[in-house]
CSV table of N, CA and C in Angstrom, one decimal:
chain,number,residue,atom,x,y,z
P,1082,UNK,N,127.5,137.7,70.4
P,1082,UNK,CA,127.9,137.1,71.6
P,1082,UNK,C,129.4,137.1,71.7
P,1083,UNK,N,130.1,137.4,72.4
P,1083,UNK,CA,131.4,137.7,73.0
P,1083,UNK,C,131.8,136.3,73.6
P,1084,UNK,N,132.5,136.1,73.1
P,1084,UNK,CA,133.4,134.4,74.4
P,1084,UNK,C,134.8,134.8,74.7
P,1085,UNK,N,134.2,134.0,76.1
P,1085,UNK,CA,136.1,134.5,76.5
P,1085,UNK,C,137.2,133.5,75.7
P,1086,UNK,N,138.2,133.9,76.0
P,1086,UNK,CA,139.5,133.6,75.4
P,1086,UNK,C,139.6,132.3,76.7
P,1087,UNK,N,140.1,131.4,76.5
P,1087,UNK,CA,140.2,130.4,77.2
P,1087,UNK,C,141.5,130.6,78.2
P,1088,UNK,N,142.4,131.5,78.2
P,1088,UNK,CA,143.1,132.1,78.9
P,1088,UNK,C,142.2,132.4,80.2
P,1089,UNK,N,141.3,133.1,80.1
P,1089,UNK,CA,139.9,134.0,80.6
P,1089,UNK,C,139.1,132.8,81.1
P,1090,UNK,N,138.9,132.0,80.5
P,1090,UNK,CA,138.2,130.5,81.4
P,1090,UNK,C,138.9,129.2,81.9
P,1091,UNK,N,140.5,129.7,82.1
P,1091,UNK,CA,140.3,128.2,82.6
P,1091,UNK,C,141.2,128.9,83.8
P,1092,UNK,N,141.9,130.3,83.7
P,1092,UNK,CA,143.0,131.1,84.9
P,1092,UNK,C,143.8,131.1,84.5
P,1093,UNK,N,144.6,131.0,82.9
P,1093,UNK,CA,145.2,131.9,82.7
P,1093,UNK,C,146.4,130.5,82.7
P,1094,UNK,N,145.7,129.6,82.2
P,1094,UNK,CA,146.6,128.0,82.0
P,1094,UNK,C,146.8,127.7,80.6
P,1095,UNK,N,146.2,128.7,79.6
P,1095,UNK,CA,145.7,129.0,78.1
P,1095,UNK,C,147.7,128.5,77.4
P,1096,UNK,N,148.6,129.0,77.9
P,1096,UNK,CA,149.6,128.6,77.5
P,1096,UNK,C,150.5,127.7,77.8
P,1097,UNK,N,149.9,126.9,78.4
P,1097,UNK,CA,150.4,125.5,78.8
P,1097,UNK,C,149.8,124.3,77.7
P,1098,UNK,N,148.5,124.8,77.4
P,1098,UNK,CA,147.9,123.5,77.0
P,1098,UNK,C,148.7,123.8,75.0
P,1099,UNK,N,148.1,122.7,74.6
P,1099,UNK,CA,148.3,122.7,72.8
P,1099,UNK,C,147.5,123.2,72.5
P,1100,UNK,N,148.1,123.5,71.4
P,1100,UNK,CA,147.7,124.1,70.1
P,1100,UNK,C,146.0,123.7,69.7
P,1101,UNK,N,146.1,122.6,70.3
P,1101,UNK,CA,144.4,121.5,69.3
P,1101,UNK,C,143.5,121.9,70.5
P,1102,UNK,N,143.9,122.2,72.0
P,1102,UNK,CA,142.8,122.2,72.3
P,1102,UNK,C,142.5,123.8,72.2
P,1103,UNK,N,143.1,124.8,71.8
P,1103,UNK,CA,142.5,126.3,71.7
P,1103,UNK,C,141.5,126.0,70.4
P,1104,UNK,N,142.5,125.4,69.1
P,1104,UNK,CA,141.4,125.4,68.3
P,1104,UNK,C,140.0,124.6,68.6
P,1105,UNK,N,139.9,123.5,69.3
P,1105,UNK,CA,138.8,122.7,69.3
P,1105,UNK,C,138.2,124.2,70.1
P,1106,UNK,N,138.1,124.7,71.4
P,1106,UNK,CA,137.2,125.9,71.6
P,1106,UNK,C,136.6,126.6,70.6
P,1107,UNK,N,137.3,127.0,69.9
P,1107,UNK,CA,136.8,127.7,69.1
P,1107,UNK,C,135.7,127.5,68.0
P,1108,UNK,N,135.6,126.1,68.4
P,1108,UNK,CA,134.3,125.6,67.5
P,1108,UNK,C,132.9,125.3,67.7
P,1109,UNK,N,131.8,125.1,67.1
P,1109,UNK,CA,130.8,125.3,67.7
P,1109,UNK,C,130.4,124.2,69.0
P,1110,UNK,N,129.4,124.1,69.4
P,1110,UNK,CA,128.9,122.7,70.5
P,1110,UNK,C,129.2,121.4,69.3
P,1111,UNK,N,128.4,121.4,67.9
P,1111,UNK,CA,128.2,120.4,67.3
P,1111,UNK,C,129.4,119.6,67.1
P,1112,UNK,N,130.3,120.8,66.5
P,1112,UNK,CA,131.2,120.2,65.9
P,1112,UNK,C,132.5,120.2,66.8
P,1113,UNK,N,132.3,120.6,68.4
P,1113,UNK,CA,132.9,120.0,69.1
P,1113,UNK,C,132.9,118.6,69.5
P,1114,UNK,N,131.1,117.7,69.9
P,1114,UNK,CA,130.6,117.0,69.6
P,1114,UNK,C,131.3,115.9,69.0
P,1115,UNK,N,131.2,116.4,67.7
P,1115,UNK,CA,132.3,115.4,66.9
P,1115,UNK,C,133.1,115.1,66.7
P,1116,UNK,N,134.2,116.1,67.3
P,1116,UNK,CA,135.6,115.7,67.4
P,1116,UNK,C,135.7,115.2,68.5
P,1117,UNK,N,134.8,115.2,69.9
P,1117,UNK,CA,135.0,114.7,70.7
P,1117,UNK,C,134.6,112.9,70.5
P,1118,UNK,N,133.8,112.7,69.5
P,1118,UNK,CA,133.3,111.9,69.7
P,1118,UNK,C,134.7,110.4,68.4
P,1119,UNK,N,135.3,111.1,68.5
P,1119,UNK,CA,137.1,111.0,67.2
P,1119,UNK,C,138.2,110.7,68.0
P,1120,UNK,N,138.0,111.4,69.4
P,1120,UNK,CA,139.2,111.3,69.7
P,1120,UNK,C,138.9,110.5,71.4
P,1121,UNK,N,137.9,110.0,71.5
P,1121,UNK,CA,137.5,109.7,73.1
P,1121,UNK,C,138.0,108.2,72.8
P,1122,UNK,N,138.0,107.2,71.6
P,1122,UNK,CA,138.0,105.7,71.0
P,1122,UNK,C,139.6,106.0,70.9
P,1123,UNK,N,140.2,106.8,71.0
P,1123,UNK,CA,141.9,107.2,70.7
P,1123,UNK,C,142.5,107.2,72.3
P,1124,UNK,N,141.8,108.0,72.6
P,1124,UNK,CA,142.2,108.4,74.3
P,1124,UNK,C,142.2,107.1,75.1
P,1125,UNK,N,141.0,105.8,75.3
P,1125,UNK,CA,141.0,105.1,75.6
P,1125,UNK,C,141.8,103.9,75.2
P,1126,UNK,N,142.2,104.2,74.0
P,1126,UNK,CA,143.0,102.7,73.1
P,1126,UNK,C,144.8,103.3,73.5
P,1127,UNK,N,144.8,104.8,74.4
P,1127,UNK,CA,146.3,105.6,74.8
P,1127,UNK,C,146.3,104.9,76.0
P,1128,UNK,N,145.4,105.1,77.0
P,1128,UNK,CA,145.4,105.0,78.0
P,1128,UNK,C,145.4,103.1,79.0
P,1129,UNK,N,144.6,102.7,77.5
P,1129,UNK,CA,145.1,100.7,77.7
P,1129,UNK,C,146.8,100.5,77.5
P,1130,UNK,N,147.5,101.1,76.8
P,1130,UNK,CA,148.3,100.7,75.8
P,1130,UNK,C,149.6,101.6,76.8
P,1131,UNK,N,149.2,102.0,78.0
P,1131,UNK,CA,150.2,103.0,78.5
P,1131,UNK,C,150.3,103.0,80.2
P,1132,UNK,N,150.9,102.8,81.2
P,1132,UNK,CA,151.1,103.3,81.9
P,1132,UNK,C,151.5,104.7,82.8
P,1133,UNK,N,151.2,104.8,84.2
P,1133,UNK,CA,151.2,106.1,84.9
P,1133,UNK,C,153.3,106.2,84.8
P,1134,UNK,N,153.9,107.3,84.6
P,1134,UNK,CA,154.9,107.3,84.8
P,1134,UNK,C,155.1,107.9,86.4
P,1135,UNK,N,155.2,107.2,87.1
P,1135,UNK,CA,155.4,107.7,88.4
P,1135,UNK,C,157.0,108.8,88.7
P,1136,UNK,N,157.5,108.8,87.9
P,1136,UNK,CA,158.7,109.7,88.0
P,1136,UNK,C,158.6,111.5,87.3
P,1137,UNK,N,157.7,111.0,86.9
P,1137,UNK,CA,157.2,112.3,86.0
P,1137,UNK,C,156.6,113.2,87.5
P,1138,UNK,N,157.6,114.6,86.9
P,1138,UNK,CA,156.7,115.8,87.7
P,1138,UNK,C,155.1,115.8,87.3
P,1139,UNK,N,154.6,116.4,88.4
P,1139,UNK,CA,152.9,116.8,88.4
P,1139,UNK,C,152.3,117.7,87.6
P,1140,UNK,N,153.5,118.5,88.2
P,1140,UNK,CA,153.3,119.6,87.3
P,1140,UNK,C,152.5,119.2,85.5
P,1141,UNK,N,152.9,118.6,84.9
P,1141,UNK,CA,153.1,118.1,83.6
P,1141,UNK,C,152.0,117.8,83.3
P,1142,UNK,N,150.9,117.8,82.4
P,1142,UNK,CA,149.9,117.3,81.7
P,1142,UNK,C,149.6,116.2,81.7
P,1143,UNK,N,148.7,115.1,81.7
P,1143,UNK,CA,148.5,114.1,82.2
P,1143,UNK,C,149.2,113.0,81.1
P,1144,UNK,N,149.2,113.2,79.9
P,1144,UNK,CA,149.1,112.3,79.3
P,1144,UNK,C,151.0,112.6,78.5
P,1145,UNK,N,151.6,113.8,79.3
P,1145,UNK,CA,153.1,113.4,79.7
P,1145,UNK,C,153.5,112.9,80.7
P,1146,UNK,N,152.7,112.3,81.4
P,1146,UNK,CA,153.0,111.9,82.4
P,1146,UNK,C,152.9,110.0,82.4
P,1147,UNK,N,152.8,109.3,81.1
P,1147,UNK,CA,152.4,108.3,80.7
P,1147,UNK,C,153.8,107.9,79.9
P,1148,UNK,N,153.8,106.4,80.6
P,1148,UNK,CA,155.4,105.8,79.5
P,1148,UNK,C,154.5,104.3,79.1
């Protein structure tokens, strides 16, 4: 089985994003699974703990977009 390069699945946004989410692709369903299930109790205890920065370009990833 051949998989695309995430460059190839998302339009070519593959070098914007980090480092952690190329490697999390690269891993199976399961054990994506589990990191998802590591970092979703993180993301929500970021997202209590943080506000939208309204001055922040759009352009920018969501969670630089947070003060």
């Amino acid at each position: 089985m051949t998989r695309k390069r995430p460059a190839q699945v998302r339009g070519g946004l593959a070098a914007r994003r980090p480092a952690a989410f190329t490697v999390v692709d690269g891993l199976d369903a399961a054990a994506q699974r589990d990191v998802r299930a590591l970092v979703e109790p993180l993301d929500r205890t970021f997202l209590a703990r943080t506000l939208p920065d309204p001055h922040a370009p759009n352009d920018r990833p969501g969670w630089e977009r947070r003060c």
